[in-house]
Amino acid sequence: MVPGETGLDYYRLEGRSIADMEWQRERFRTHIRAARQTGKPLIIHTRSSAEDTLRVMREESAGEAGGVMHCFTENWEVARQSLDEGFHISFSGIVTFKNAVELQETARKIPLERMLIETDSPYLAPVPYRGKTNQPAWVRHVGEFIANLRGMPVEELAERTSDNFFSLFKHIDRKSHA
Ligand SMILES: [Zn+2]
């Protein structure tokens, strides 16, 4: 997880158990409460922890703050439950990877009004730059790939996902990002 994100990550437990990760769950709860109090959207990271992530989100009414499931890599069921909680789903370069067939299917089905795209740079460079140091400009390749999947013009996908971003992150002034 990088600064600005919250959530759960059970990927590298290094000998500890999921029960030992109570500190992560507590911290996640604190962040959800802060987001609800300040009215700011949550950027949620979940890795090898989807069930607990969704459970904590529901228990803490994360939907009142809303936000985005960032760098989404889970299956349709997790996407569906996140949408039910009122969250947006954000796709990174992972969706362009050849073996990401299930994720591509999910990206095809997400309602456009709930979709975001991102790079997660410097990580996870999209095809055709896979393995290189990622950069924000390459979000275009994520957009082009998903537009192709959905059989729509990339300009329309770019516009819709930008609209989604600015309606979610209301405190960011769109005019200064024209
Ligand atoms: Zn993350």
PDB file of C-alpha atoms and ligand atoms in Angstrom:
ATOM      1  CA  MET A   1       0.000   0.000   0.000  1.00  0.00           C
ATOM      2  CA  VAL A   2       1.205   3.520  -0.723  1.00  0.00           C
ATOM      3  CA  PRO A   3       0.286   6.752   1.123  1.00  0.00           C
ATOM      4  CA  GLY A   4      -3.305   7.756   0.503  1.00  0.00           C
ATOM      5  CA  GLU A   5      -4.514   4.182   0.335  1.00  0.00           C
ATOM      6  CA  THR A   6      -6.103   2.136   3.030  1.00  0.00           C
ATOM      7  CA  GLY A   7      -7.447  -1.410   3.114  1.00  0.00           C
ATOM      8  CA  LEU A   8      -6.108  -4.868   3.851  1.00  0.00           C
ATOM      9  CA  ASP A   9      -3.199  -6.844   2.468  1.00  0.00           C
ATOM     10  CA  TYR A  10      -2.669 -10.452   3.503  1.00  0.00           C
ATOM     11  CA  TYR A  11      -0.312 -11.219   0.642  1.00  0.00           C
ATOM     12  CA  ARG A  12       2.919 -11.262   2.634  1.00  0.00           C
ATOM     13  CA  LEU A  13       2.075 -12.674   6.021  1.00  0.00           C
ATOM     14  CA  GLU A  14       5.656 -13.884   6.561  1.00  0.00           C
ATOM     15  CA  GLY A  15       4.738 -16.625   8.960  1.00  0.00           C
ATOM     16  CA  ARG A  16       2.041 -14.673  10.782  1.00  0.00           C
ATOM     17  CA  SER A  17      -1.615 -15.630  10.535  1.00  0.00           C
ATOM     18  CA  ILE A  18      -4.619 -13.677   9.329  1.00  0.00           C
ATOM     19  CA  ALA A  19      -5.696 -13.498  12.986  1.00  0.00           C
ATOM     20  CA  ASP A  20      -2.455 -11.567  13.674  1.00  0.00           C
ATOM     21  CA  MET A  21      -3.553  -8.938  11.163  1.00  0.00           C
ATOM     22  CA  GLU A  22      -6.050  -7.374  13.553  1.00  0.00           C
ATOM     23  CA  TRP A  23      -3.887  -4.223  13.537  1.00  0.00           C
ATOM     24  CA  GLN A  24      -4.561  -3.870   9.806  1.00  0.00           C
ATOM     25  CA  ARG A  25      -8.297  -4.281  10.285  1.00  0.00           C
ATOM     26  CA  GLU A  26      -8.311  -1.759  13.143  1.00  0.00           C
ATOM     27  CA  ARG A  27      -6.370   0.762  11.095  1.00  0.00           C
ATOM     28  CA  PHE A  28      -8.742   0.222   8.164  1.00  0.00           C
ATOM     29  CA  ARG A  29     -11.736   0.844  10.457  1.00  0.00           C
ATOM     30  CA  THR A  30     -10.138   4.075  11.698  1.00  0.00           C
ATOM     31  CA  HIS A  31      -9.582   5.281   8.124  1.00  0.00           C
ATOM     32  CA  ILE A  32     -13.184   4.502   7.138  1.00  0.00           C
ATOM     33  CA  ARG A  33     -14.461   6.454  10.158  1.00  0.00           C
ATOM     34  CA  ALA A  34     -12.189   9.388   9.274  1.00  0.00           C
ATOM     35  CA  ALA A  35     -13.434   9.356   5.681  1.00  0.00           C
ATOM     36  CA  ARG A  36     -17.045   9.375   6.841  1.00  0.00           C
ATOM     37  CA  GLN A  37     -16.348  12.262   9.211  1.00  0.00           C
ATOM     38  CA  THR A  38     -14.481  14.363   6.661  1.00  0.00           C
ATOM     39  CA  GLY A  39     -16.668  13.433   3.691  1.00  0.00           C
ATOM     40  CA  LYS A  40     -13.671  12.347   1.627  1.00  0.00           C
ATOM     41  CA  PRO A  41     -13.647   9.251  -0.589  1.00  0.00           C
ATOM     42  CA  LEU A  42     -11.670   6.155   0.362  1.00  0.00           C
ATOM     43  CA  ILE A  43      -8.993   4.612  -1.831  1.00  0.00           C
ATOM     44  CA  ILE A  44      -9.173   0.954  -0.908  1.00  0.00           C
ATOM     45  CA  HIS A  45      -6.403  -1.548  -1.490  1.00  0.00           C
ATOM     46  CA  THR A  46      -7.247  -5.228  -1.108  1.00  0.00           C
ATOM     47  CA  ARG A  47      -4.903  -8.119  -1.716  1.00  0.00           C
ATOM     48  CA  SER A  48      -5.537 -11.735  -0.710  1.00  0.00           C
ATOM     49  CA  SER A  49      -8.101 -10.281   1.688  1.00  0.00           C
ATOM     50  CA  ALA A  50     -11.282  -9.591  -0.286  1.00  0.00           C
ATOM     51  CA  GLU A  51     -13.677 -11.242   2.153  1.00  0.00           C
ATOM     52  CA  ASP A  52     -12.397  -9.333   5.185  1.00  0.00           C
ATOM     53  CA  THR A  53     -12.123  -6.099   3.194  1.00  0.00           C
ATOM     54  CA  LEU A  54     -15.793  -6.262   2.206  1.00  0.00           C
ATOM     55  CA  ARG A  55     -16.850  -7.315   5.702  1.00  0.00           C
ATOM     56  CA  VAL A  56     -15.078  -4.358   7.349  1.00  0.00           C
ATOM     57  CA  MET A  57     -16.448  -2.009   4.669  1.00  0.00           C
ATOM     58  CA  ARG A  58     -19.978  -3.159   5.448  1.00  0.00           C
ATOM     59  CA  GLU A  59     -19.527  -3.116   9.233  1.00  0.00           C
ATOM     60  CA  GLU A  60     -18.168   0.438   9.098  1.00  0.00           C
ATOM     61  CA  SER A  61     -20.679   1.728   6.489  1.00  0.00           C
ATOM     62  CA  ALA A  62     -17.840   2.670   4.146  1.00  0.00           C
ATOM     63  CA  GLY A  63     -20.442   3.409   1.480  1.00  0.00           C
ATOM     64  CA  GLU A  64     -21.329   6.602   3.353  1.00  0.00           C
ATOM     65  CA  ALA A  65     -17.918   7.947   2.380  1.00  0.00           C
ATOM     66  CA  GLY A  66     -17.743   6.092  -0.940  1.00  0.00           C
ATOM     67  CA  GLY A  67     -14.587   5.765  -2.933  1.00  0.00           C
ATOM     68  CA  VAL A  68     -12.683   3.444  -5.172  1.00  0.00           C
ATOM     69  CA  MET A  69     -11.420  -0.128  -5.112  1.00  0.00           C
ATOM     70  CA  HIS A  70      -8.028   0.770  -6.514  1.00  0.00           C
ATOM     71  CA  CYS A  71      -5.887  -1.380  -8.807  1.00  0.00           C
ATOM     72  CA  PHE A  72      -8.652  -3.947  -8.858  1.00  0.00           C
ATOM     73  CA  THR A  73      -7.585  -7.576  -9.350  1.00  0.00           C
ATOM     74  CA  GLU A  74     -10.451  -9.506  -7.747  1.00  0.00           C
ATOM     75  CA  ASN A  75     -13.231 -11.485  -9.421  1.00  0.00           C
ATOM     76  CA  TRP A  76     -16.677 -10.381 -10.567  1.00  0.00           C
ATOM     77  CA  GLU A  77     -18.292 -11.389  -7.280  1.00  0.00           C
ATOM     78  CA  VAL A  78     -16.014  -9.045  -5.307  1.00  0.00           C
ATOM     79  CA  ALA A  79     -16.628  -6.329  -7.899  1.00  0.00           C
ATOM     80  CA  ARG A  80     -20.380  -6.827  -7.615  1.00  0.00           C
ATOM     81  CA  GLN A  81     -20.310  -6.579  -3.818  1.00  0.00           C
ATOM     82  CA  SER A  82     -18.111  -3.468  -3.999  1.00  0.00           C
ATOM     83  CA  LEU A  83     -20.564  -1.879  -6.448  1.00  0.00           C
ATOM     84  CA  ASP A  84     -23.367  -2.783  -4.035  1.00  0.00           C
ATOM     85  CA  GLU A  85     -21.538  -0.831  -1.337  1.00  0.00           C
ATOM     86  CA  GLY A  86     -21.539   2.155  -3.694  1.00  0.00           C
ATOM     87  CA  PHE A  87     -17.881   1.966  -4.661  1.00  0.00           C
ATOM     88  CA  HIS A  88     -16.130   2.610  -7.959  1.00  0.00           C
ATOM     89  CA  ILE A  89     -13.771   0.044  -9.479  1.00  0.00           C
ATOM     90  CA  SER A  90     -10.408   1.145 -10.812  1.00  0.00           C
ATOM     91  CA  PHE A  91      -8.351  -0.869 -13.293  1.00  0.00           C
ATOM     92  CA  SER A  92      -4.592  -0.661 -13.750  1.00  0.00           C
ATOM     93  CA  GLY A  93      -2.196  -2.114 -16.322  1.00  0.00           C
ATOM     94  CA  ILE A  94      -2.836  -5.588 -14.917  1.00  0.00           C
ATOM     95  CA  VAL A  95      -5.988  -5.736 -17.050  1.00  0.00           C
ATOM     96  CA  THR A  96      -3.792  -5.653 -20.181  1.00  0.00           C
ATOM     97  CA  PHE A  97      -1.799  -8.734 -19.150  1.00  0.00           C
ATOM     98  CA  LYS A  98      -2.338 -11.773 -21.322  1.00  0.00           C
ATOM     99  CA  ASN A  99      -3.253 -14.070 -18.421  1.00  0.00           C
ATOM    100  CA  ALA A 100      -5.756 -11.631 -16.862  1.00  0.00           C
ATOM    101  CA  VAL A 101      -8.716 -13.196 -18.661  1.00  0.00           C
ATOM    102  CA  GLU A 102     -11.101 -13.157 -15.699  1.00  0.00           C
ATOM    103  CA  LEU A 103     -10.225  -9.552 -14.857  1.00  0.00           C
ATOM    104  CA  GLN A 104     -10.831  -8.543 -18.481  1.00  0.00           C
ATOM    105  CA  GLU A 105     -14.278 -10.122 -18.276  1.00  0.00           C
ATOM    106  CA  THR A 106     -14.954  -8.070 -15.128  1.00  0.00           C
ATOM    107  CA  ALA A 107     -13.744  -4.877 -16.842  1.00  0.00           C
ATOM    108  CA  ARG A 108     -16.196  -5.560 -19.649  1.00  0.00           C
ATOM    109  CA  LYS A 109     -19.129  -5.834 -17.239  1.00  0.00           C
ATOM    110  CA  ILE A 110     -18.564  -2.949 -14.787  1.00  0.00           C
ATOM    111  CA  PRO A 111     -21.107  -0.158 -15.346  1.00  0.00           C
ATOM    112  CA  LEU A 112     -19.264   2.684 -17.052  1.00  0.00           C
ATOM    113  CA  GLU A 113     -20.476   5.208 -14.482  1.00  0.00           C
ATOM    114  CA  ARG A 114     -18.572   3.300 -11.797  1.00  0.00           C
ATOM    115  CA  MET A 115     -15.314   2.739 -13.633  1.00  0.00           C
ATOM    116  CA  LEU A 116     -11.967   4.421 -13.170  1.00  0.00           C
ATOM    117  CA  ILE A 117      -8.587   3.729 -14.756  1.00  0.00           C
ATOM    118  CA  GLU A 118      -5.139   4.268 -13.248  1.00  0.00           C
ATOM    119  CA  THR A 119      -1.522   3.233 -13.611  1.00  0.00           C
ATOM    120  CA  ASP A 120      -0.377   2.525 -10.029  1.00  0.00           C
ATOM    121  CA  SER A 121       2.973   3.790 -11.355  1.00  0.00           C
ATOM    122  CA  PRO A 122       5.823   3.158 -10.936  1.00  0.00           C
ATOM    123  CA  TYR A 123       4.465  -0.396 -10.721  1.00  0.00           C
ATOM    124  CA  LEU A 124       2.544  -2.619 -13.124  1.00  0.00           C
ATOM    125  CA  ALA A 125       3.302  -1.030 -16.477  1.00  0.00           C
ATOM    126  CA  PRO A 126       0.643  -1.947 -19.043  1.00  0.00           C
ATOM    127  CA  VAL A 127       1.313  -3.859 -22.243  1.00  0.00           C
ATOM    128  CA  PRO A 128       3.311  -2.956 -24.395  1.00  0.00           C
ATOM    129  CA  TYR A 129       5.583  -1.693 -21.587  1.00  0.00           C
ATOM    130  CA  ARG A 130       5.139  -4.595 -19.200  1.00  0.00           C
ATOM    131  CA  GLY A 131       8.162  -4.926 -16.893  1.00  0.00           C
ATOM    132  CA  LYS A 132       9.312  -1.318 -17.400  1.00  0.00           C
ATOM    133  CA  THR A 133       9.063   1.491 -14.827  1.00  0.00           C
ATOM    134  CA  ASN A 134       5.494   2.681 -15.188  1.00  0.00           C
ATOM    135  CA  GLN A 135       4.484   6.331 -15.664  1.00  0.00           C
ATOM    136  CA  PRO A 136       1.140   8.174 -15.413  1.00  0.00           C
ATOM    137  CA  ALA A 137       1.030   8.894 -19.174  1.00  0.00           C
ATOM    138  CA  TRP A 138       0.659   5.193 -19.846  1.00  0.00           C
ATOM    139  CA  VAL A 139      -2.841   5.235 -18.409  1.00  0.00           C
ATOM    140  CA  ARG A 140      -3.775   5.703 -22.058  1.00  0.00           C
ATOM    141  CA  HIS A 141      -2.855   2.052 -22.707  1.00  0.00           C
ATOM    142  CA  VAL A 142      -5.148   0.909 -19.907  1.00  0.00           C
ATOM    143  CA  GLY A 143      -7.917   3.037 -21.398  1.00  0.00           C
ATOM    144  CA  GLU A 144      -7.341   1.826 -24.946  1.00  0.00           C
ATOM    145  CA  PHE A 145      -7.333  -1.786 -23.837  1.00  0.00           C
ATOM    146  CA  ILE A 146     -10.619  -1.510 -21.922  1.00  0.00           C
ATOM    147  CA  ALA A 147     -12.268   0.533 -24.693  1.00  0.00           C
ATOM    148  CA  ASN A 148     -11.337  -2.272 -27.080  1.00  0.00           C
ATOM    149  CA  LEU A 149     -12.754  -4.898 -24.733  1.00  0.00           C
ATOM    150  CA  ARG A 150     -16.023  -2.996 -24.542  1.00  0.00           C
ATOM    151  CA  GLY A 151     -16.144  -2.108 -28.232  1.00  0.00           C
ATOM    152  CA  MET A 152     -16.317   1.625 -27.615  1.00  0.00           C
ATOM    153  CA  PRO A 153     -14.222   4.639 -28.691  1.00  0.00           C
ATOM    154  CA  VAL A 154     -11.306   5.315 -26.343  1.00  0.00           C
ATOM    155  CA  GLU A 155     -12.251   9.023 -26.281  1.00  0.00           C
ATOM    156  CA  GLU A 156     -15.611   8.161 -24.777  1.00  0.00           C
ATOM    157  CA  LEU A 157     -14.063   5.883 -22.165  1.00  0.00           C
ATOM    158  CA  ALA A 158     -11.520   8.604 -21.316  1.00  0.00           C
ATOM    159  CA  GLU A 159     -14.243  11.192 -20.926  1.00  0.00           C
ATOM    160  CA  ARG A 160     -16.511   9.012 -18.830  1.00  0.00           C
ATOM    161  CA  THR A 161     -13.755   7.846 -16.481  1.00  0.00           C
ATOM    162  CA  SER A 162     -12.537  11.451 -16.096  1.00  0.00           C
ATOM    163  CA  ASP A 163     -16.090  12.529 -15.257  1.00  0.00           C
ATOM    164  CA  ASN A 164     -16.247   9.745 -12.679  1.00  0.00           C
ATOM    165  CA  PHE A 165     -12.954  10.821 -11.148  1.00  0.00           C
ATOM    166  CA  PHE A 166     -14.015  14.440 -10.711  1.00  0.00           C
ATOM    167  CA  SER A 167     -17.441  13.575  -9.353  1.00  0.00           C
ATOM    168  CA  LEU A 168     -15.846  11.228  -6.814  1.00  0.00           C
ATOM    169  CA  PHE A 169     -12.922  13.471  -5.820  1.00  0.00           C
ATOM    170  CA  LYS A 170     -15.054  16.583  -5.455  1.00  0.00           C
ATOM    171  CA  HIS A 171     -12.339  18.561  -3.686  1.00  0.00           C
ATOM    172  CA  ILE A 172     -10.163  18.508  -6.830  1.00  0.00           C
ATOM    173  CA  ASP A 173     -10.841  21.434  -9.141  1.00  0.00           C
ATOM    174  CA  ARG A 174     -11.452  20.148 -12.655  1.00  0.00           C
ATOM    175  CA  LYS A 175     -10.772  23.487 -14.301  1.00  0.00           C
ATOM    176  CA  SER A 176      -7.196  23.447 -13.070  1.00  0.00           C
ATOM    177  CA  HIS A 177      -6.736  20.013 -14.716  1.00  0.00           C
ATOM    178  CA  ALA A 178      -8.029  20.846 -18.183  1.00  0.00           C
TER     179      ALA A 178
HETATM  180 ZN    ZN B   1      -2.476  -0.408  -3.543  1.00  0.00          ZN
END
